[in-house]
Short mmCIF file of C-alpha atoms in Angstrom, two decimals:
data_model
loop_
_atom_site.label_atom_id
_atom_site.label_comp_id
_atom_site.label_asym_id
_atom_site.label_seq_id
_atom_site.Cartn_x
_atom_site.Cartn_y
_atom_site.Cartn_z
CA MET A 1 119.93 118.68 113.91
CA SER A 2 119.49 118.87 110.13
CA LEU A 3 122.57 119.50 107.97
CA PHE A 4 120.54 121.24 105.28
CA LYS A 5 117.02 122.24 104.44
CA LEU A 6 115.39 121.44 101.13
CA THR A 7 113.25 124.00 99.40
CA LYS A 8 109.75 122.89 98.41
CA ARG A 9 110.99 122.92 94.83
CA ALA A 10 113.82 120.51 95.64
CA ASP A 11 111.55 118.35 97.79
CA TYR A 12 109.01 117.99 94.97
CA ALA A 13 111.76 117.28 92.43
CA LEU A 14 113.25 114.50 94.56
CA ALA A 15 109.78 113.00 95.09
CA LEU A 16 109.24 113.03 91.32
CA LEU A 17 112.62 111.40 90.67
CA ALA A 18 111.88 108.71 93.27
CA MET A 19 108.53 108.05 91.60
CA LEU A 20 110.19 107.71 88.19
CA ALA A 21 113.02 105.54 89.55
CA LYS A 22 110.45 102.94 90.67
CA ARG A 23 108.94 102.70 87.18
CA PRO A 24 110.11 100.41 84.39
CA LYS A 25 112.66 102.05 82.10
CA GLY A 26 111.03 104.54 79.75
CA GLU A 27 107.62 104.52 81.46
CA LYS A 28 106.33 108.06 81.59
CA VAL A 29 104.62 109.96 84.39
CA SER A 30 102.06 112.60 83.42
CA LEU A 31 101.44 115.84 85.27
CA SER A 32 98.09 114.35 86.34
CA GLU A 33 99.88 111.41 87.97
CA MET A 34 102.27 113.77 89.74
CA LYS A 35 99.26 115.26 91.50
CA SER A 36 99.17 112.08 93.64
CA LEU A 37 102.33 113.39 95.32
CA GLY A 38 100.47 116.51 96.42
CA MET A 39 102.23 118.76 93.96
CA PRO A 40 100.53 121.81 92.47
CA ARG A 41 100.32 121.19 88.71
CA ALA A 42 101.83 124.48 87.50
CA PHE A 43 104.70 124.28 90.00
CA MET A 44 105.41 120.67 89.04
CA ALA A 45 105.32 121.52 85.33
CA GLN A 46 108.03 124.14 85.88
CA ILE A 47 110.16 121.76 87.95
CA ALA A 48 109.83 119.01 85.32
CA LYS A 49 110.71 121.49 82.55
CA ASP A 50 113.84 122.54 84.45
CA LEU A 51 114.84 118.88 84.94
CA VAL A 52 114.40 118.32 81.18
CA THR A 53 116.53 121.39 80.40
CA GLY A 54 119.13 120.18 82.91
CA GLY A 55 119.43 116.76 81.26
CA VAL A 56 117.81 114.72 84.03
CA LEU A 57 114.42 114.01 82.42
CA ILE A 58 113.03 113.66 78.92
CA SER A 59 109.53 114.66 77.94
CA LYS A 60 107.01 113.66 75.32
CA GLU A 61 103.99 115.80 74.53
CA GLY A 62 100.56 114.64 73.48
CA LYS A 63 98.70 111.37 73.95
CA GLY A 64 100.77 108.91 75.95
CA GLY A 65 103.16 111.69 76.83
CA GLY A 66 104.77 112.60 80.09
CA TYR A 67 108.18 112.61 81.71
CA SER A 68 110.74 109.85 82.17
CA LEU A 69 114.32 109.58 83.37
CA LEU A 70 117.01 110.32 80.79
CA LYS A 71 119.49 108.03 82.58
CA GLU A 72 119.29 104.92 84.72
CA PRO A 73 118.25 105.79 88.30
CA GLY A 74 121.66 104.76 89.69
CA GLU A 75 123.38 107.21 87.35
CA ILE A 76 121.54 110.26 88.73
CA SER A 77 122.87 111.75 91.95
CA VAL A 78 120.82 113.82 94.36
CA LYS A 79 123.52 116.48 94.04
CA GLU A 80 123.10 116.57 90.25
CA ALA A 81 119.33 116.95 90.49
CA LEU A 82 119.56 119.64 93.17
CA GLU A 83 122.14 121.61 91.20
CA VAL A 84 119.87 121.66 88.15
CA LEU A 85 117.18 123.29 90.28
CA GLU A 86 119.02 125.29 92.91
CA GLY A 87 122.51 125.96 91.55
CA GLU A 88 125.77 124.77 93.04
CA VAL A 89 125.47 122.58 96.13
CA LEU A 90 128.34 123.19 98.53
CA PRO A 91 129.52 120.89 101.33
CA VAL A 92 128.38 121.80 104.83
CA ASP A 93 131.03 122.54 107.45
CA CYS A 94 129.91 120.57 110.50
CA GLY A 95 132.81 121.72 112.65
#
C-alpha cells in the first residue's frame, strides 16, 4: 500500500532534481536534455520555472544555458521541492 501518490508534475520534478544531483556542481541541464526523461518540453519548462521561483534551481538563458541546483544536493529535501510545486506537504496518518 502506498502512503502517498505523486502527481506527474511532482514525479517529473523529482526526476529532474535527481538528474541534476548526479551532475558536477554548476553543470546545467537544458530543456532538450530533460527530454531524455520522457518529459514534455512545455510542461518541464513550467516545472523548472517554478523550481527557480521557489529557490531550488537557478537558470541561465542563451548559449550554454540551462538549469542547475541552487544548493548542494544534500541540502534540498524532497519535502521542500514538493512544497514549491504542490503547496504544503502534510504528514500521513497511518493509524
